[in-house]
Amino acid sequence: MIGASGLRGIVGEDLNPELVAKFSAAFGQFLGNGLVVVGSDTRPSNQMYRYAVFAGLLSSGCEVVDLGICPTPSLQLMVRNLEAKGGIAITGSHNPPEWNALKFVRPDGLFLYPEEIRRLVRITESKIKRVSWDRIGKVRRDDSAIENHLKKILSLVDQQEIQTRHFKVVIDGCNGAGALITPGLLRKLGCEVIEVNCEPHGYFAHPPEPIPSNLRELSQIVKSEGADLGFSHDADADRVGLVTEKGDILPEDYVLLLVAKFVLSKRKGLVVTNLSTTQALDDLAADFDSRVRRTKVGDIYVARCMRKEKAVIGGEGNGGVIVPEVHYARDGIAAVALILNYLSETGSSLSSLARSLPRYYMVKRKVKVTPGRFPPPREYLKEQFRGARFSFLDGVKIILKEGWIHVRPSGTEPVVRIISEARTREEAESLSRMGMEKVLKVSLEN
Ligand code: MG
């Protein structure tokens, strides 16, 4: 399956090593050869894919730098550091263990743009150029990606101030690549560290996505240990989830809200996020005389817009924060450091910082259908939602006085997502029903 960020599939079914080698060779041709950085999360299937990626890249004349197990943001930073032509991250990210994927990285550390993915696919459909025996490159090992990434993150925060607080922190590494970096970061910041699921073997102790339902064990341990807070990563550590000192599991979008609030308190400027992220971000930006720009859903759109518009902070509501001073990549590890800095600077607890955020309720629905004509005609929508503002950038977003509704067909699967948000749960539910009745149903009748 080809998605916005690369090639993904199920191990032993559609994502076979032949396909992986073919896409890697095509990527080599796409880049025009040169140095390519390769790293992976901890999934047991990565051993098989790693050699297929090497074979493909070498066959098209690339030199390979093998980073071994490595968080995706550390790899993205390494591509720039080594001035490589590109990179391949082998990671199923937050997906269950039977999934895996290749994510293709550009020389500037961003993922391939959707139009570049389409070009890559066209190369795989033609005869890929391979080099002769005497022009095949080498694979060399480089173990400096994590140290390099840590150095960059530590330079952003007030290390001394954080160290004086001696935070007690529980880190749930979810047996993923984050287990290799975040405990070390916390120790450098003077924290007492309690490691949970930090053996990087890829047999995930719970589904590797930092959503509230997967953070229950972390919550229990934070409470029983009397810790100041808890962090949990997905398998490749571009995302993070949070638990307060009381053991409360914070909603996913609080990570972006907290980091944005801290960054804006230092420096006003543009915030970038996607159309489905909470309105709380706009309220918060307004408090600091700043604005929010919205993009299509997908971190590549957010990252691209942030770079173009010189945003000060951005990301998505799923715990993936982009800190431009590090790079234009979602980075769950940088988010950990900034949240600790926010706590140490304010002297507050995480629960009181969370309480100070604007409060909204979001309802997310996923409907398994393939709509006919989407979105429905604009005249019809304007009639149904009088006085509303609309965005047609990605599906349709309807902004009303009481909240908003975003109805968006997925680009990769036959589903439509309906997301709504309002001040109360009842209002959010009612908006969600309006999205079903007045938008989705009509597009199915067409
Ligand atoms: Mg991830």
PDB file of N, CA and C in Angstrom, residues 150-159 162 262-263 266 323-327 331 334-335 337-338 341:
ATOM      1  N   LEU A 150      20.585  13.799  20.598  1.00  0.00           N
ATOM      2  CA  LEU A 150      20.551  14.259  21.991  1.00  0.00           C
ATOM      3  C   LEU A 150      21.230  15.611  22.153  1.00  0.00           C
ATOM      4  N   LYS A 151      22.374  15.746  21.492  1.00  0.00           N
ATOM      5  CA  LYS A 151      23.143  16.991  21.603  1.00  0.00           C
ATOM      6  C   LYS A 151      22.305  18.174  21.112  1.00  0.00           C
ATOM      7  N   LYS A 152      21.637  17.950  19.998  1.00  0.00           N
ATOM      8  CA  LYS A 152      20.809  19.002  19.401  1.00  0.00           C
ATOM      9  C   LYS A 152      19.655  19.374  20.342  1.00  0.00           C
ATOM     10  N   ILE A 153      19.007  18.373  20.905  1.00  0.00           N
ATOM     11  CA  ILE A 153      17.856  18.641  21.785  1.00  0.00           C
ATOM     12  C   ILE A 153      18.308  19.349  23.066  1.00  0.00           C
ATOM     13  N   LEU A 154      19.416  18.890  23.645  1.00  0.00           N
ATOM     14  CA  LEU A 154      19.892  19.478  24.895  1.00  0.00           C
ATOM     15  C   LEU A 154      20.278  20.949  24.715  1.00  0.00           C
ATOM     16  N   SER A 155      20.692  21.312  23.493  1.00  0.00           N
ATOM     17  CA  SER A 155      21.088  22.696  23.258  1.00  0.00           C
ATOM     18  C   SER A 155      19.885  23.649  23.261  1.00  0.00           C
ATOM     19  N   LEU A 156      18.679  23.076  23.192  1.00  0.00           N
ATOM     20  CA  LEU A 156      17.454  23.898  23.125  1.00  0.00           C
ATOM     21  C   LEU A 156      16.934  24.312  24.481  1.00  0.00           C
ATOM     22  N   VAL A 157      17.254  23.521  25.505  1.00  0.00           N
ATOM     23  CA  VAL A 157      16.583  23.705  26.791  1.00  0.00           C
ATOM     24  C   VAL A 157      17.559  24.211  27.853  1.00  0.00           C
ATOM     25  N   ASP A 158      17.003  24.707  28.950  1.00  0.00           N
ATOM     26  CA  ASP A 158      17.819  25.165  30.064  1.00  0.00           C
ATOM     27  C   ASP A 158      18.149  23.948  30.936  1.00  0.00           C
ATOM     28  N   GLN A 159      19.256  23.306  30.606  1.00  0.00           N
ATOM     29  CA  GLN A 159      19.608  22.042  31.267  1.00  0.00           C
ATOM     30  C   GLN A 159      19.762  22.201  32.769  1.00  0.00           C
ATOM     31  N   ILE A 162      16.465  22.540  34.642  1.00  0.00           N
ATOM     32  CA  ILE A 162      15.738  21.269  34.724  1.00  0.00           C
ATOM     33  C   ILE A 162      16.417  20.351  35.744  1.00  0.00           C
ATOM     34  N   PHE A 262       4.487  26.785  25.759  1.00  0.00           N
ATOM     35  CA  PHE A 262       5.828  27.089  26.271  1.00  0.00           C
ATOM     36  C   PHE A 262       6.639  27.870  25.232  1.00  0.00           C
ATOM     37  N   VAL A 263       6.615  27.416  23.988  1.00  0.00           N
ATOM     38  CA  VAL A 263       7.410  28.075  22.937  1.00  0.00           C
ATOM     39  C   VAL A 263       6.887  29.496  22.681  1.00  0.00           C
ATOM     40  N   LYS A 266       7.916  32.323  24.877  1.00  0.00           N
ATOM     41  CA  LYS A 266       9.270  32.848  24.633  1.00  0.00           C
ATOM     42  C   LYS A 266       9.310  33.695  23.372  1.00  0.00           C
ATOM     43  N   VAL A 323       9.556  20.785  16.118  1.00  0.00           N
ATOM     44  CA  VAL A 323      10.281  21.900  16.726  1.00  0.00           C
ATOM     45  C   VAL A 323      11.328  22.377  15.702  1.00  0.00           C
ATOM     46  N   PRO A 324      11.069  23.504  15.043  1.00  0.00           N
ATOM     47  CA  PRO A 324      11.924  23.901  13.918  1.00  0.00           C
ATOM     48  C   PRO A 324      13.394  24.091  14.282  1.00  0.00           C
ATOM     49  N   GLU A 325      13.673  24.423  15.557  1.00  0.00           N
ATOM     50  CA  GLU A 325      15.083  24.591  15.929  1.00  0.00           C
ATOM     51  C   GLU A 325      15.840  23.266  15.886  1.00  0.00           C
ATOM     52  N   VAL A 326      15.116  22.147  15.978  1.00  0.00           N
ATOM     53  CA  VAL A 326      15.775  20.842  15.828  1.00  0.00           C
ATOM     54  C   VAL A 326      15.740  20.443  14.354  1.00  0.00           C
ATOM     55  N   HIS A 327      14.535  20.366  13.807  1.00  0.00           N
ATOM     56  CA  HIS A 327      14.319  20.048  12.393  1.00  0.00           C
ATOM     57  C   HIS A 327      12.828  20.079  12.079  1.00  0.00           C
ATOM     58  N   ASP A 331       8.865  14.949  16.367  1.00  0.00           N
ATOM     59  CA  ASP A 331       9.946  14.544  17.252  1.00  0.00           C
ATOM     60  C   ASP A 331       9.421  14.413  18.686  1.00  0.00           C
ATOM     61  N   ALA A 334      12.222  15.504  21.417  1.00  0.00           N
ATOM     62  CA  ALA A 334      12.338  16.948  21.641  1.00  0.00           C
ATOM     63  C   ALA A 334      11.161  17.431  22.495  1.00  0.00           C
ATOM     64  N   ALA A 335       9.975  16.837  22.270  1.00  0.00           N
ATOM     65  CA  ALA A 335       8.792  17.235  23.049  1.00  0.00           C
ATOM     66  C   ALA A 335       8.999  16.929  24.535  1.00  0.00           C
ATOM     67  N   ALA A 337      11.813  16.939  26.223  1.00  0.00           N
ATOM     68  CA  ALA A 337      12.735  17.928  26.799  1.00  0.00           C
ATOM     69  C   ALA A 337      12.018  19.267  27.013  1.00  0.00           C
ATOM     70  N   LEU A 338      11.204  19.682  26.050  1.00  0.00           N
ATOM     71  CA  LEU A 338      10.530  20.976  26.172  1.00  0.00           C
ATOM     72  C   LEU A 338       9.478  20.959  27.284  1.00  0.00           C
ATOM     73  N   ASN A 341      11.257  21.358  30.494  1.00  0.00           N
ATOM     74  CA  ASN A 341      11.708  22.744  30.633  1.00  0.00           C
ATOM     75  C   ASN A 341      10.537  23.643  31.062  1.00  0.00           C
TER      76      ASN A 341
END
